[in-house]
PDB file of C-alpha atoms in Angstrom:
ATOM      1  CA  UNK J 249      36.385 -23.231  21.649  1.00 48.00           C
ATOM      2  CA  UNK J 250      34.221 -20.631  23.225  1.00 45.00           C
ATOM      3  CA  UNK J 251      36.710 -18.020  21.927  1.00 50.00           C
ATOM      4  CA  UNK J 252      36.250 -19.485  18.328  1.00 43.00           C
ATOM      5  CA  UNK J 253      32.413 -19.318  18.628  1.00 44.00           C
ATOM      6  CA  UNK J 254      32.672 -15.687  19.844  1.00 44.00           C
ATOM      7  CA  UNK J 255      34.739 -14.746  17.138  1.00 42.00           C
ATOM      8  CA  UNK J 256      32.661 -16.294  14.511  1.00 40.00           C
ATOM      9  CA  UNK J 257      29.810 -14.739  15.707  1.00 44.00           C
ATOM     10  CA  UNK J 258      31.591 -11.557  15.771  1.00 42.00           C
ATOM     11  CA  UNK J 259      32.458 -11.883  11.912  1.00 38.00           C
ATOM     12  CA  UNK J 260      29.176 -13.185  10.837  1.00 36.00           C
ATOM     13  CA  UNK J 261      27.484 -10.064  12.752  1.00 35.00           C
ATOM     14  CA  UNK J 262      29.850  -7.476  10.917  1.00 35.00           C
ATOM     15  CA  UNK J 263      29.260  -9.473   7.497  1.00 36.00           C
ATOM     16  CA  UNK J 264      25.498  -8.966   8.342  1.00 36.00           C
ATOM     17  CA  UNK J 265      25.818  -5.513   8.626  1.00 33.00           C
ATOM     18  CA  UNK J 266      27.810  -4.938   5.666  1.00 34.00           C
ATOM     19  CA  UNK J 267      25.464  -6.845   3.147  1.00 32.00           C
ATOM     20  CA  UNK J 268      22.128  -5.554   5.129  1.00 41.00           C
ATOM     21  CA  UNK J 269      23.318  -1.721   4.591  1.00 49.00           C
ATOM     22  CA  UNK J 270      22.271   0.073   1.645  1.00 67.00           C
ATOM     23  CA  UNK J 271      24.315   2.815  -0.030  1.00 83.00           C
ATOM     24  CA  UNK J 272      23.308   6.133  -0.351  1.00 81.00           C
ATOM     25  CA  UNK J 273      24.202   6.738  -3.672  1.00 79.00           C
ATOM     26  CA  UNK J 274      25.558   4.494  -6.652  1.00 64.00           C
ATOM     27  CA  UNK J 275      29.256   6.264  -7.080  1.00 71.00           C
ATOM     28  CA  UNK J 276      30.504   5.254  -3.683  1.00 66.00           C
ATOM     29  CA  UNK J 277      30.459   8.841  -2.355  1.00 66.00           C
ATOM     30  CA  UNK J 278      30.650   9.024   1.449  1.00 64.00           C
ATOM     31  CA  UNK J 279      27.398  11.548   1.931  1.00 56.00           C
ATOM     32  CA  UNK J 280      26.548  12.417   5.600  1.00 54.00           C
ATOM     33  CA  UNK J 281      22.663  13.612   6.443  1.00 61.00           C
ATOM     34  CA  UNK J 282      22.880  17.456   6.358  1.00 56.00           C
ATOM     35  CA  UNK J 283      20.913  20.148   8.021  1.00 51.00           C
ATOM     36  CA  UNK J 284      19.666  22.730   8.880  1.00 42.00           C
ATOM     37  CA  UNK J 285      17.110  22.697   5.908  1.00 44.00           C
ATOM     38  CA  UNK J 286      15.904  25.927   4.320  1.00 40.00           C
ATOM     39  CA  UNK J 287      13.227  27.505   6.030  1.00 39.00           C
ATOM     40  CA  UNK J 288      10.192  28.347   4.146  1.00 38.00           C
ATOM     41  CA  UNK J 289       6.342  29.469   4.389  1.00 34.00           C
ATOM     42  CA  UNK J 290       3.931  26.982   3.121  1.00 34.00           C
ATOM     43  CA  UNK J 291       0.703  27.568   1.301  1.00 33.00           C
ATOM     44  CA  UNK J 292      -2.672  26.858   2.754  1.00 34.00           C
ATOM     45  CA  UNK J 293      -2.516  23.252   1.187  1.00 34.00           C
ATOM     46  CA  UNK J 294      -5.846  23.768  -1.203  1.00 34.00           C
ATOM     47  CA  UNK J 295      -5.787  23.020  -4.586  1.00 38.00           C
ATOM     48  CA  UNK J 296      -2.642  22.016  -6.117  1.00 85.00           C
ATOM     49  CA  UNK J 297      -0.545  23.599  -3.305  1.00 93.00           C
ATOM     50  CA  UNK J 298       1.706  21.849  -1.008  1.00 93.00           C
ATOM     51  CA  UNK J 299       0.839  21.923   2.640  1.00 92.00           C
ATOM     52  CA  UNK J 300       2.711  23.996   5.265  1.00 90.00           C
ATOM     53  CA  UNK J 301       5.746  22.028   6.844  1.00 93.00           C
ATOM     54  CA  UNK J 302       6.923  18.230   6.065  1.00 95.00           C
ATOM     55  CA  UNK J 303       4.700  15.964   4.176  1.00 94.00           C
ATOM     56  CA  UNK J 304       4.607  12.401   5.503  1.00 94.00           C
ATOM     57  CA  UNK J 305       4.460   9.644   2.660  1.00 95.00           C
ATOM     58  CA  UNK J 306       4.935   6.080   2.254  1.00 95.00           C
ATOM     59  CA  UNK J 307       5.073   3.261  -0.564  1.00 95.00           C
ATOM     60  CA  UNK J 308       2.077   1.727  -0.979  1.00 92.00           C
ATOM     61  CA  UNK J 309       2.887  -1.546  -3.146  1.00 93.00           C
ATOM     62  CA  UNK J 310       0.608  -0.247  -6.039  1.00 94.00           C
ATOM     63  CA  UNK J 311       2.698   1.728  -8.048  1.00 96.00           C
ATOM     64  CA  UNK J 312       5.977  -0.083  -9.648  1.00 97.00           C
ATOM     65  CA  UNK J 313       8.269   0.658 -12.262  1.00 97.00           C
ATOM     66  CA  UNK J 314      11.319  -1.525 -13.757  1.00 97.00           C
ATOM     67  CA  UNK J 315      14.600   0.350 -12.998  1.00 97.00           C
ATOM     68  CA  UNK J 316      15.311   3.608 -11.327  1.00 97.00           C
ATOM     69  CA  UNK J 317      17.479   6.729 -11.426  1.00 98.00           C
ATOM     70  CA  UNK J 318      21.365   6.361 -11.066  1.00 98.00           C
ATOM     71  CA  UNK J 319      22.335   8.030  -7.760  1.00 97.00           C
ATOM     72  CA  UNK J 320      25.198  10.145  -8.864  1.00 97.00           C
ATOM     73  CA  UNK J 321      25.618  11.877  -5.482  1.00 97.00           C
ATOM     74  CA  UNK J 322      24.957  15.582  -6.663  1.00 97.00           C
ATOM     75  CA  UNK J 323      22.213  17.325  -5.413  1.00 98.00           C
ATOM     76  CA  UNK J 324      20.542  19.402  -8.415  1.00 98.00           C
ATOM     77  CA  UNK J 325      20.447  23.204  -8.028  1.00 98.00           C
ATOM     78  CA  UNK J 326      18.590  25.915  -9.963  1.00 98.00           C
ATOM     79  CA  UNK J 327      17.872  25.864 -12.680  1.00 97.00           C
ATOM     80  CA  UNK J 328      18.108  22.033 -13.549  1.00 97.00           C
ATOM     81  CA  UNK J 329      20.447  19.200 -13.640  1.00 97.00           C
ATOM     82  CA  UNK J 330      20.719  16.498 -16.542  1.00 98.00           C
ATOM     83  CA  UNK J 331      19.203  13.223 -16.159  1.00 98.00           C
ATOM     84  CA  UNK J 332      21.993  10.974 -14.725  1.00 98.00           C
ATOM     85  CA  UNK J 333      20.669   7.676 -16.236  1.00 98.00           C
ATOM     86  CA  UNK J 334      18.819   4.754 -15.564  1.00 97.00           C
ATOM     87  CA  UNK J 335      19.925   2.098 -12.948  1.00 97.00           C
ATOM     88  CA  UNK J 336      18.998  -1.798 -12.868  1.00 96.00           C
ATOM     89  CA  UNK J 337      16.369  -1.630 -15.601  1.00 96.00           C
ATOM     90  CA  UNK J 338      15.436  -5.328 -15.139  1.00 95.00           C
ATOM     91  CA  UNK J 339      14.637  -4.600 -11.356  1.00 95.00           C
ATOM     92  CA  UNK J 340      11.282  -3.804  -9.949  1.00 96.00           C
ATOM     93  CA  UNK J 341      10.981  -0.971  -7.824  1.00 97.00           C
ATOM     94  CA  UNK J 342       8.471   0.869  -5.839  1.00 97.00           C
ATOM     95  CA  UNK J 343       7.274   4.634  -6.510  1.00 97.00           C
ATOM     96  CA  UNK J 344       5.017   7.347  -5.351  1.00 97.00           C
ATOM     97  CA  UNK J 345       4.175  10.530  -6.891  1.00 97.00           C
ATOM     98  CA  UNK J 346       3.125  14.323  -5.613  1.00 97.00           C
ATOM     99  CA  UNK J 347       2.191  16.868  -7.764  1.00 96.00           C
ATOM    100  CA  UNK J 348       2.048  20.522  -7.186  1.00 96.00           C
ATOM    101  CA  UNK J 349       1.767  23.843  -9.256  1.00 96.00           C
ATOM    102  CA  UNK J 350       3.768  27.144  -9.746  1.00 96.00           C
ATOM    103  CA  UNK J 351       0.266  29.368 -10.162  1.00 95.00           C
ATOM    104  CA  UNK J 352       2.558  32.626 -10.227  1.00 95.00           C
ATOM    105  CA  UNK J 353       3.737  34.188 -13.583  1.00 96.00           C
ATOM    106  CA  UNK J 354       7.268  33.840 -13.355  1.00 97.00           C
ATOM    107  CA  UNK J 355       9.467  30.520 -13.026  1.00 98.00           C
ATOM    108  CA  UNK J 356      10.681  29.780  -9.226  1.00 98.00           C
ATOM    109  CA  UNK J 357      13.763  28.314  -7.782  1.00 98.00           C
ATOM    110  CA  UNK J 358      12.011  25.373  -5.753  1.00 98.00           C
ATOM    111  CA  UNK J 359      13.933  23.535  -2.883  1.00 98.00           C
ATOM    112  CA  UNK J 360      12.788  20.109  -1.820  1.00 98.00           C
ATOM    113  CA  UNK J 361      13.978  19.299   1.916  1.00 98.00           C
ATOM    114  CA  UNK J 362      13.860  15.648   1.843  1.00 98.00           C
ATOM    115  CA  UNK J 363      14.119  13.267   4.700  1.00 97.00           C
ATOM    116  CA  UNK J 364      13.768   9.359   4.253  1.00 96.00           C
ATOM    117  CA  UNK J 365      14.981   8.846   7.871  1.00 95.00           C
ATOM    118  CA  UNK J 366      11.339   9.979   9.260  1.00 89.00           C
ATOM    119  CA  UNK J 367       7.902  10.145   8.753  1.00 82.00           C
ATOM    120  CA  UNK J 368       6.698   7.135  10.104  1.00 86.00           C
ATOM    121  CA  UNK J 369       7.142   4.071  12.014  1.00 91.00           C
ATOM    122  CA  UNK J 370       9.209   2.368   9.423  1.00 95.00           C
ATOM    123  CA  UNK J 371      11.765   4.996   8.181  1.00 96.00           C
ATOM    124  CA  UNK J 372      13.282   4.056   4.613  1.00 96.00           C
ATOM    125  CA  UNK J 373      16.670   5.269   5.106  1.00 95.00           C
ATOM    126  CA  UNK J 374      18.614   4.757   1.988  1.00 95.00           C
ATOM    127  CA  UNK J 375      16.066   2.809   0.442  1.00 95.00           C
ATOM    128  CA  UNK J 376      14.126   6.053  -0.914  1.00 97.00           C
ATOM    129  CA  UNK J 377      15.267   8.516  -3.551  1.00 98.00           C
ATOM    130  CA  UNK J 378      13.482  11.691  -4.565  1.00 98.00           C
ATOM    131  CA  UNK J 379      13.380  13.427  -8.050  1.00 99.00           C
ATOM    132  CA  UNK J 380      11.239  16.187  -9.726  1.00 99.00           C
ATOM    133  CA  UNK J 381       9.566  16.467 -13.244  1.00 98.00           C
ATOM    134  CA  UNK J 382       8.066  18.826 -15.182  1.00 98.00           C
ATOM    135  CA  UNK J 383       4.362  18.362 -15.654  1.00 96.00           C
ATOM    136  CA  UNK J 384       4.209  14.459 -15.797  1.00 96.00           C
ATOM    137  CA  UNK J 385       6.237  11.291 -14.927  1.00 98.00           C
ATOM    138  CA  UNK J 386       6.350   8.456 -17.208  1.00 98.00           C
ATOM    139  CA  UNK J 387       8.206   5.361 -15.453  1.00 98.00           C
ATOM    140  CA  UNK J 388       8.760   3.923 -18.859  1.00 98.00           C
ATOM    141  CA  UNK J 389      10.585   7.043 -19.769  1.00 98.00           C
ATOM    142  CA  UNK J 390      12.710   8.048 -16.751  1.00 98.00           C
ATOM    143  CA  UNK J 391      14.530  10.570 -18.449  1.00 98.00           C
ATOM    144  CA  UNK J 392      11.685  12.833 -19.779  1.00 98.00           C
ATOM    145  CA  UNK J 393      10.746  16.070 -18.259  1.00 98.00           C
ATOM    146  CA  UNK J 394      13.479  15.274 -15.610  1.00 99.00           C
ATOM    147  CA  UNK J 395      14.250  18.550 -13.525  1.00 99.00           C
ATOM    148  CA  UNK J 396      16.510  17.435 -10.602  1.00 99.00           C
ATOM    149  CA  UNK J 397      17.000  15.100  -7.883  1.00 99.00           C
ATOM    150  CA  UNK J 398      18.283  14.942  -4.275  1.00 98.00           C
ATOM    151  CA  UNK J 399      21.713  12.968  -5.500  1.00 97.00           C
ATOM    152  CA  UNK J 400      22.148  10.878  -2.477  1.00 96.00           C
ATOM    153  CA  UNK J 401      19.469   8.774  -0.615  1.00 96.00           C
ATOM    154  CA  UNK J 402      20.303  10.944   2.528  1.00 96.00           C
ATOM    155  CA  UNK J 403      18.450  13.502   4.427  1.00 97.00           C
ATOM    156  CA  UNK J 404      19.530  16.823   2.353  1.00 96.00           C
ATOM    157  CA  UNK J 405      17.655  19.515   0.680  1.00 98.00           C
ATOM    158  CA  UNK J 406      17.848  19.921  -3.703  1.00 98.00           C
ATOM    159  CA  UNK J 407      16.501  22.475  -5.846  1.00 98.00           C
ATOM    160  CA  UNK J 408      15.116  23.072  -9.404  1.00 99.00           C
ATOM    161  CA  UNK J 409      13.534  25.681 -11.355  1.00 98.00           C
ATOM    162  CA  UNK J 410       9.328  25.278 -12.280  1.00 98.00           C
ATOM    163  CA  UNK J 411       8.485  27.214 -15.348  1.00 97.00           C
ATOM    164  CA  UNK J 412       5.518  29.927 -14.603  1.00 96.00           C
ATOM    165  CA  UNK J 413       1.902  28.124 -14.507  1.00 95.00           C
ATOM    166  CA  UNK J 414       3.282  24.839 -14.745  1.00 96.00           C
ATOM    167  CA  UNK J 415       3.123  21.423 -12.366  1.00 96.00           C
ATOM    168  CA  UNK J 416       5.972  19.717 -10.834  1.00 97.00           C
ATOM    169  CA  UNK J 417       5.707  15.926 -10.013  1.00 97.00           C
ATOM    170  CA  UNK J 418       7.709  14.661  -6.893  1.00 98.00           C
ATOM    171  CA  UNK J 419       8.511  10.987  -7.533  1.00 98.00           C
ATOM    172  CA  UNK J 420       9.987   9.021  -4.346  1.00 98.00           C
ATOM    173  CA  UNK J 421      11.520   5.627  -5.434  1.00 97.00           C
ATOM    174  CA  UNK J 422      12.850   2.426  -3.634  1.00 96.00           C
ATOM    175  CA  UNK J 423      16.354   2.126  -4.333  1.00 95.00           C
ATOM    176  CA  UNK J 424      17.394  -1.595  -2.931  1.00 90.00           C
ATOM    177  CA  UNK J 425      14.317  -3.245  -3.138  1.00 79.00           C
ATOM    178  CA  UNK J 426      10.435  -2.746  -3.553  1.00 86.00           C
ATOM    179  CA  UNK J 427       9.639  -2.462   0.164  1.00 89.00           C
ATOM    180  CA  UNK J 428       6.811  -0.605   1.880  1.00 92.00           C
ATOM    181  CA  UNK J 429       8.610   2.063   4.050  1.00 95.00           C
ATOM    182  CA  UNK J 430       8.046   5.697   5.134  1.00 96.00           C
ATOM    183  CA  UNK J 431       9.611   9.122   4.351  1.00 97.00           C
ATOM    184  CA  UNK J 432       9.122  12.803   4.306  1.00 97.00           C
ATOM    185  CA  UNK J 433       9.568  16.076   2.577  1.00 97.00           C
ATOM    186  CA  UNK J 434       8.943  19.552   2.459  1.00 97.00           C
ATOM    187  CA  UNK J 435       8.665  21.893  -0.467  1.00 97.00           C
ATOM    188  CA  UNK J 436      10.025  25.356  -0.152  1.00 97.00           C
ATOM    189  CA  UNK J 437       9.732  28.404  -2.533  1.00 97.00           C
ATOM    190  CA  UNK J 438       6.896  27.172  -4.889  1.00 97.00           C
ATOM    191  CA  UNK J 439       4.479  30.337  -5.515  1.00 96.00           C
ATOM    192  CA  UNK J 440       1.093  28.525  -5.205  1.00 92.00           C
ATOM    193  CA  UNK J 441      -2.135  30.259  -4.547  1.00 86.00           C
ATOM    194  CA  UNK J 442      -5.308  27.861  -4.066  1.00 76.00           C
ATOM    195  CA  UNK J 443      -8.228  28.938  -6.094  1.00 61.00           C
ATOM    196  CA  UNK J 444     -11.346  29.965  -5.028  1.00 50.00           C
ATOM    197  CA  UNK J 445     -13.540  27.336  -3.517  1.00 50.00           C
ATOM    198  CA  UNK J 446     -16.751  26.346  -5.331  1.00 53.00           C
ATOM    199  CA  UNK J 447     -19.922  26.222  -3.198  1.00 57.00           C
ATOM    200  CA  UNK J 448     -21.210  22.536  -2.857  1.00 59.00           C
ATOM    201  CA  UNK J 449     -24.951  21.885  -3.448  1.00 58.00           C
ATOM    202  CA  UNK J 450     -25.941  22.519   0.147  1.00 64.00           C
ATOM    203  CA  UNK J 451     -24.070  25.407   0.294  1.00 63.00           C
ATOM    204  CA  UNK J 452     -25.913  26.659  -2.864  1.00 63.00           C
ATOM    205  CA  UNK J 453     -29.015  25.739  -0.766  1.00 69.00           C
ATOM    206  CA  UNK J 454     -27.963  27.808   1.980  1.00 70.00           C
ATOM    207  CA  UNK J 455     -27.252  30.887  -0.343  1.00 72.00           C
ATOM    208  CA  UNK J 456     -30.532  30.763  -2.053  1.00 70.00           C
ATOM    209  CA  UNK J 457     -32.366  30.552   1.402  1.00 73.00           C
ATOM    210  CA  UNK J 458     -30.674  33.469   2.771  1.00 71.00           C
ATOM    211  CA  UNK J 459     -31.502  35.646  -0.482  1.00 76.00           C
ATOM    212  CA  UNK J 460     -35.223  34.558  -0.306  1.00 78.00           C
ATOM    213  CA  UNK J 461     -35.309  35.633   3.416  1.00 77.00           C
ATOM    214  CA  UNK J 462     -33.856  39.030   2.568  1.00 78.00           C
ATOM    215  CA  UNK J 463     -36.104  39.312   0.038  1.00 73.00           C
ATOM    216  CA  UNK J 464     -38.961  38.378   1.857  1.00 76.00           C
ATOM    217  CA  UNK J 465     -37.782  41.044   4.573  1.00 76.00           C
ATOM    218  CA  UNK J 466     -37.365  43.928   1.974  1.00 76.00           C
ATOM    219  CA  UNK J 467     -40.981  43.058   0.506  1.00 71.00           C
ATOM    220  CA  UNK J 468     -42.665  43.172   4.296  1.00 73.00           C
ATOM    221  CA  UNK J 469     -40.759  46.487   4.732  1.00 74.00           C
ATOM    222  CA  UNK J 470     -42.083  48.121   1.764  1.00 75.00           C
ATOM    223  CA  UNK J 471     -45.823  46.566   2.321  1.00 73.00           C
ATOM    224  CA  UNK J 472     -45.579  48.335   5.995  1.00 77.00           C
ATOM    225  CA  UNK J 473     -44.342  51.738   4.493  1.00 73.00           C
ATOM    226  CA  UNK J 474     -47.025  51.612   1.760  1.00 68.00           C
TER     227      UNK J 474
END
C-alpha cells in the first residue's frame, strides 16, 4: 500500500510538472536559453534613448490585449521578419511597451538581448515574449508596423532594422496567462543622441542672476576707470 501511494504521488508530481510548464514557442521546437549576448555600448539614457546595460521590466496588469503573437521559434534577423500571425485571439494577455529613437540619418540594425529569466524577484520564464514595431503598436492590430520578434520565449537575442529618424516600440506580452512577472532586456546598436537639456525655471533664474552680477561688475569697473 505504501509503495502504491508513493507511485501515485510520483505520477501526480510528474503530471503537475507537465501541465505547469509553458512551452517556449507554439510550434514545438526544442529551444534552449543561449548566450553570450552581443555586447554593445548604451547611450546616456536621456530623451528617447535606451539606458546602458539591461532594462528591468515587469507587467503592471494595467495594459491588456486580446490574443498575442504566434511564436514560430524563429528569432528575427535584419532587415526584418514577416508577421507570424496572431494566437488565441479570445484570450486576454498583459503587455508593456518601451519606445526608443534612431536619431541618426541612416537605418540601423538593432539587436535586443531578451532575458525572461531574470530582472526581478518573479522571473516570467516562458510566460513573456518580446516583439518590435516601427513607431507605434496597436494591440487591436498586432500585425501593423511589425519589425521582428524573439521567436521563442527564452533568453536569446533577435535583430531588426530601424529606419533613420524613426522610433522602435518594444512590446512584451504574456504567453500563457495574464500574470504579473519580471523580465529584462538590452538594446544594442541603436544610434541615439539625447537632445540638449532645456533649463528649468529655476535654472533660468540662476542664469539671469549670474548675468546681472556680471553686468554690475562691468558697470562698477567702468565707473572706477572714469
